[in-house]
């Protein structure tokens, strides 16, 4: 059982570069979300999706794009990386009901 | 928008002492969830509370959901070194599918 898989685990980008953080889940969960974790700030919701083809903004969406073409995948795109986007990124999934969220192992991103 | 505040940010205790973290939401919640994150790890689900005034126990951990469904607490009795980590509450609003996390409380336990 893979659960929620995030790739890559570590990434260093230069300011202005673009990249996509990958997230895949094999539990047939409808709900997927992206969070960033910064010291003292907890987990802040970036974008979320309640099903394929449906996405919505979270607390801190600026600078990030998402799409949900399949139930399994929910990639997070940084179009033009900035040092302020240096963070640890977590992808999570859950069933549509109010149930527990399963988290991936995280991606540690550094923008220089 | 919905905000979830959690205090304290850090807590250092001697092994065997009790620990409590508090969570407050700016809006009424449909449920509240608690997660634990070990250093270097990812958040792991502990429990979910749904009913007003609900109290649940998991061994030495006691979770409460306020009567107004806007606050919650986690109490650990007689802490152990294995309790070290960051504890997060997360609230799901009544009219939104968003799961919003508090800032977390990092617990250090001295043996």
GROMACS .gro file of C-alpha atoms in nm:
model
  223
    1UNK     CA    1   0.000   0.000   0.000
    2UNK     CA    2   0.174   0.314  -0.126
    3UNK     CA    3  -0.077   0.565   0.019
    4UNK     CA    4   0.023   0.920  -0.076
    5UNK     CA    5   0.344   0.952  -0.276
    6UNK     CA    6   0.523   1.282  -0.327
    7UNK     CA    7   0.815   1.346  -0.557
    8UNK     CA    8   1.079   1.476  -0.536
    9UNK     CA    9   1.178   1.462  -0.169
   10UNK     CA   10   1.428   1.745  -0.203
   11UNK     CA   11   1.465   2.021  -0.463
   12UNK     CA   12   1.677   2.332  -0.503
   13UNK     CA   13   1.559   2.594  -0.752
   14UNK     CA   14   1.693   2.924  -0.869
   15UNK     CA   15   1.471   3.228  -0.849
   16UNK     CA   16   1.248   3.246  -1.154
   17UNK     CA   17   1.264   2.878  -1.239
   18UNK     CA   18   0.950   2.672  -1.270
   19UNK     CA   19   0.879   2.323  -1.146
   20UNK     CA   20   0.603   2.080  -1.062
   21UNK     CA   21   0.570   1.894  -0.735
   22UNK     CA   22   0.404   1.560  -0.792
   23UNK     CA   23   0.146   1.397  -0.568
   24UNK     CA   24  -0.025   1.065  -0.630
   25UNK     CA   25  -0.256   0.856  -0.413
   26UNK     CA   26  -0.381   0.502  -0.466
   27UNK     CA   27  -0.669   0.503  -0.216
   28UNK     CA   28  -0.934   0.639  -0.453
   29UNK     CA   29  -0.977   0.945  -0.232
   30UNK     CA   30  -1.188   1.227  -0.370
   31UNK     CA   31  -1.033   1.503  -0.162
   32UNK     CA   32  -0.671   1.613  -0.213
   33UNK     CA   33  -0.487   1.917  -0.086
   34UNK     CA   34  -0.151   2.088  -0.074
   35UNK     CA   35  -0.003   2.249   0.236
   36UNK     CA   36   0.318   2.433   0.304
   37UNK     CA   37   0.489   2.418   0.642
   38UNK     CA   38   0.708   2.697   0.770
   39UNK     CA   39   0.854   2.738   1.121
   40UNK     CA   40   0.598   2.886   1.359
   41UNK     CA   41   0.330   2.897   1.088
   42UNK     CA   42   0.194   2.547   1.109
   43UNK     CA   43   0.043   2.392   0.795
   44UNK     CA   44  -0.112   2.643   0.559
   45UNK     CA   45  -0.351   2.530   0.288
   46UNK     CA   46  -0.243   2.628  -0.064
   47UNK     CA   47  -0.501   2.464  -0.293
   48UNK     CA   48  -0.742   2.177  -0.261
   49UNK     CA   49  -0.963   1.961  -0.479
   50UNK     CA   50  -1.287   1.778  -0.400
   51UNK     CA   51  -1.270   1.564  -0.712
   52UNK     CA   52  -1.134   1.531  -1.064
   53UNK     CA   53  -1.177   1.855  -1.256
   54UNK     CA   54  -1.254   2.062  -0.945
   55UNK     CA   55  -1.001   2.278  -0.761
   56UNK     CA   56  -1.024   2.571  -0.523
   57UNK     CA   57  -0.793   2.811  -0.343
   58UNK     CA   58  -0.681   2.772   0.014
   59UNK     CA   59  -0.522   3.026   0.250
   60UNK     CA   60  -0.204   3.100   0.053
   61UNK     CA   61  -0.266   3.028  -0.320
   62UNK     CA   62  -0.059   3.306  -0.480
   63UNK     CA   63   0.233   3.181  -0.688
   64UNK     CA   64   0.095   2.828  -0.719
   65UNK     CA   65  -0.123   2.652  -0.975
   66UNK     CA   66  -0.295   2.315  -0.955
   67UNK     CA   67  -0.502   2.088  -1.174
   68UNK     CA   68  -0.685   1.761  -1.111
   69UNK     CA   69  -0.728   1.566  -1.432
   70UNK     CA   70  -0.752   1.227  -1.256
   71UNK     CA   71  -0.862   1.110  -0.913
   72UNK     CA   72  -0.511   0.982  -0.838
   73UNK     CA   73  -0.292   1.282  -0.923
   74UNK     CA   74  -0.280   1.639  -0.793
   75UNK     CA   75   0.036   1.822  -0.911
   76UNK     CA   76   0.140   2.159  -0.772
   77UNK     CA   77   0.310   2.399  -1.013
   78UNK     CA   78   0.537   2.688  -0.929
   79UNK     CA   79   0.551   2.906  -1.240
   80UNK     CA   80   0.828   3.142  -1.127
   81UNK     CA   81   0.990   3.037  -0.801
   82UNK     CA   82   1.068   3.298  -0.537
   83UNK     CA   83   1.277   3.267  -0.217
   84UNK     CA   84   0.956   3.316  -0.016
   85UNK     CA   85   0.843   2.978  -0.150
   86UNK     CA   86   1.124   2.800   0.033
   87UNK     CA   87   0.931   2.558   0.252
   88UNK     CA   88   0.832   2.199   0.315
   89UNK     CA   89   0.533   2.100   0.102
   90UNK     CA   90   0.288   1.829   0.202
   91UNK     CA   91   0.021   1.668  -0.009
   92UNK     CA   92  -0.275   1.505   0.166
   93UNK     CA   93  -0.577   1.304   0.063
   94UNK     CA   94  -0.897   1.189   0.227
   95UNK     CA   95  -1.243   1.062   0.146
   96UNK     CA   96  -1.513   1.316   0.073
   97UNK     CA   97  -1.664   1.280   0.418
   98UNK     CA   98  -1.513   1.446   0.725
   99UNK     CA   99  -1.248   1.182   0.784
  100UNK     CA  100  -0.877   1.166   0.847
  101UNK     CA  101  -0.627   1.305   0.601
  102UNK     CA  102  -0.334   1.093   0.487
  103UNK     CA  103  -0.013   1.285   0.423
  104UNK     CA  104   0.275   1.221   0.190
  105UNK     CA  105   0.635   1.229   0.312
  106UNK     CA  106   0.682   1.589   0.205
  107UNK     CA  107   0.900   1.780  -0.041
  108UNK     CA  108   1.167   2.011   0.098
  109UNK     CA  109   1.206   2.297  -0.150
  110UNK     CA  110   1.477   2.561  -0.137
  111UNK     CA  111   1.469   2.861  -0.370
  112UNK     CA  112   1.796   3.050  -0.397
  113UNK     CA  113  -1.200   3.351   0.644
  114UNK     CA  114  -1.176   3.057   0.876
  115UNK     CA  115  -0.882   3.075   1.119
  116UNK     CA  116  -0.761   2.823   1.373
  117UNK     CA  117  -0.536   2.940   1.655
  118UNK     CA  118  -0.338   2.705   1.875
  119UNK     CA  119  -0.145   2.770   2.198
  120UNK     CA  120   0.113   2.739   2.329
  121UNK     CA  121   0.362   2.729   2.041
  122UNK     CA  122   0.621   2.540   2.248
  123UNK     CA  123   0.611   2.342   2.570
  124UNK     CA  124   0.900   2.185   2.758
  125UNK     CA  125   0.808   1.939   3.033
  126UNK     CA  126   0.984   1.692   3.258
  127UNK     CA  127   0.897   1.332   3.187
  128UNK     CA  128   0.595   1.239   3.395
  129UNK     CA  129   0.442   1.587   3.391
  130UNK     CA  130   0.114   1.661   3.218
  131UNK     CA  131   0.074   1.862   2.896
  132UNK     CA  132  -0.217   2.048   2.739
  133UNK     CA  133  -0.256   2.228   2.407
  134UNK     CA  134  -0.554   2.445   2.319
  135UNK     CA  135  -0.718   2.518   1.987
  136UNK     CA  136  -0.966   2.795   1.898
  137UNK     CA  137  -1.150   2.857   1.574
  138UNK     CA  138  -1.292   3.187   1.449
  139UNK     CA  139  -1.594   3.000   1.311
  140UNK     CA  140  -1.811   2.706   1.411
  141UNK     CA  141  -1.659   2.377   1.300
  142UNK     CA  142  -1.829   2.067   1.165
  143UNK     CA  143  -1.551   1.862   1.321
  144UNK     CA  144  -1.202   1.894   1.462
  145UNK     CA  145  -0.912   1.661   1.402
  146UNK     CA  146  -0.582   1.619   1.583
  147UNK     CA  147  -0.253   1.517   1.426
  148UNK     CA  148   0.096   1.440   1.555
  149UNK     CA  149   0.414   1.510   1.360
  150UNK     CA  150   0.740   1.357   1.479
  151UNK     CA  151   1.059   1.554   1.407
  152UNK     CA  152   1.142   1.518   1.039
  153UNK     CA  153   0.819   1.333   0.969
  154UNK     CA  154   0.477   1.403   0.829
  155UNK     CA  155   0.151   1.467   1.018
  156UNK     CA  156  -0.027   1.153   1.130
  157UNK     CA  157  -0.395   1.146   1.223
  158UNK     CA  158  -0.477   1.087   1.590
  159UNK     CA  159  -0.850   1.141   1.629
  160UNK     CA  160  -1.160   1.325   1.510
  161UNK     CA  161  -1.426   1.489   1.726
  162UNK     CA  162  -1.767   1.567   1.579
  163UNK     CA  163  -2.023   1.625   1.852
  164UNK     CA  164  -2.060   1.930   2.072
  165UNK     CA  165  -1.900   1.865   2.412
  166UNK     CA  166  -1.747   1.536   2.296
  167UNK     CA  167  -1.464   1.383   2.498
  168UNK     CA  168  -1.250   1.097   2.369
  169UNK     CA  169  -0.958   0.915   2.526
  170UNK     CA  170  -0.667   0.725   2.377
  171UNK     CA  171  -0.462   0.577   2.662
  172UNK     CA  172  -0.293   0.883   2.821
  173UNK     CA  173  -0.440   1.130   2.567
  174UNK     CA  174  -0.772   1.306   2.629
  175UNK     CA  175  -0.937   1.512   2.357
  176UNK     CA  176  -1.226   1.754   2.411
  177UNK     CA  177  -1.452   1.945   2.172
  178UNK     CA  178  -1.619   2.257   2.309
  179UNK     CA  179  -1.992   2.301   2.348
  180UNK     CA  180  -1.998   2.573   2.083
  181UNK     CA  181  -1.784   2.361   1.847
  182UNK     CA  182  -1.528   2.641   1.822
  183UNK     CA  183  -1.258   2.516   2.057
  184UNK     CA  184  -1.080   2.197   2.149
  185UNK     CA  185  -0.801   2.068   2.369
  186UNK     CA  186  -0.558   1.780   2.390
  187UNK     CA  187  -0.431   1.672   2.730
  188UNK     CA  188  -0.152   1.420   2.783
  189UNK     CA  189  -0.120   1.267   3.127
  190UNK     CA  190   0.225   1.167   3.256
  191UNK     CA  191   0.424   1.250   2.944
  192UNK     CA  192   0.684   1.010   2.808
  193UNK     CA  193   0.978   1.073   2.575
  194UNK     CA  194   0.782   0.903   2.299
  195UNK     CA  195   0.530   1.191   2.315
  196UNK     CA  196   0.786   1.431   2.167
  197UNK     CA  197   0.667   1.602   1.850
  198UNK     CA  198   0.435   1.871   1.720
  199UNK     CA  199   0.063   1.840   1.781
  200UNK     CA  200  -0.175   2.005   1.538
  201UNK     CA  201  -0.545   2.064   1.554
  202UNK     CA  202  -0.730   2.100   1.225
  203UNK     CA  203  -1.081   2.227   1.176
  204UNK     CA  204  -1.324   2.172   0.893
  205UNK     CA  205  -1.579   2.448   0.860
  206UNK     CA  206  -1.951   2.382   0.845
  207UNK     CA  207  -1.986   2.530   0.497
  208UNK     CA  208  -1.653   2.449   0.341
  209UNK     CA  209  -1.451   2.146   0.250
  210UNK     CA  210  -1.129   2.310   0.363
  211UNK     CA  211  -0.929   2.154   0.647
  212UNK     CA  212  -0.750   2.441   0.822
  213UNK     CA  213  -0.465   2.367   1.061
  214UNK     CA  214  -0.357   2.552   1.372
  215UNK     CA  215   0.006   2.659   1.413
  216UNK     CA  216   0.086   2.351   1.619
  217UNK     CA  217   0.235   2.299   1.966
  218UNK     CA  218   0.583   2.150   1.981
  219UNK     CA  219   0.633   1.932   2.286
  220UNK     CA  220   0.977   1.856   2.428
  221UNK     CA  221   1.006   1.601   2.709
  222UNK     CA  222   1.314   1.588   2.930
  223UNK     CA  223   1.393   1.237   3.057
   0.00000   0.00000   0.00000
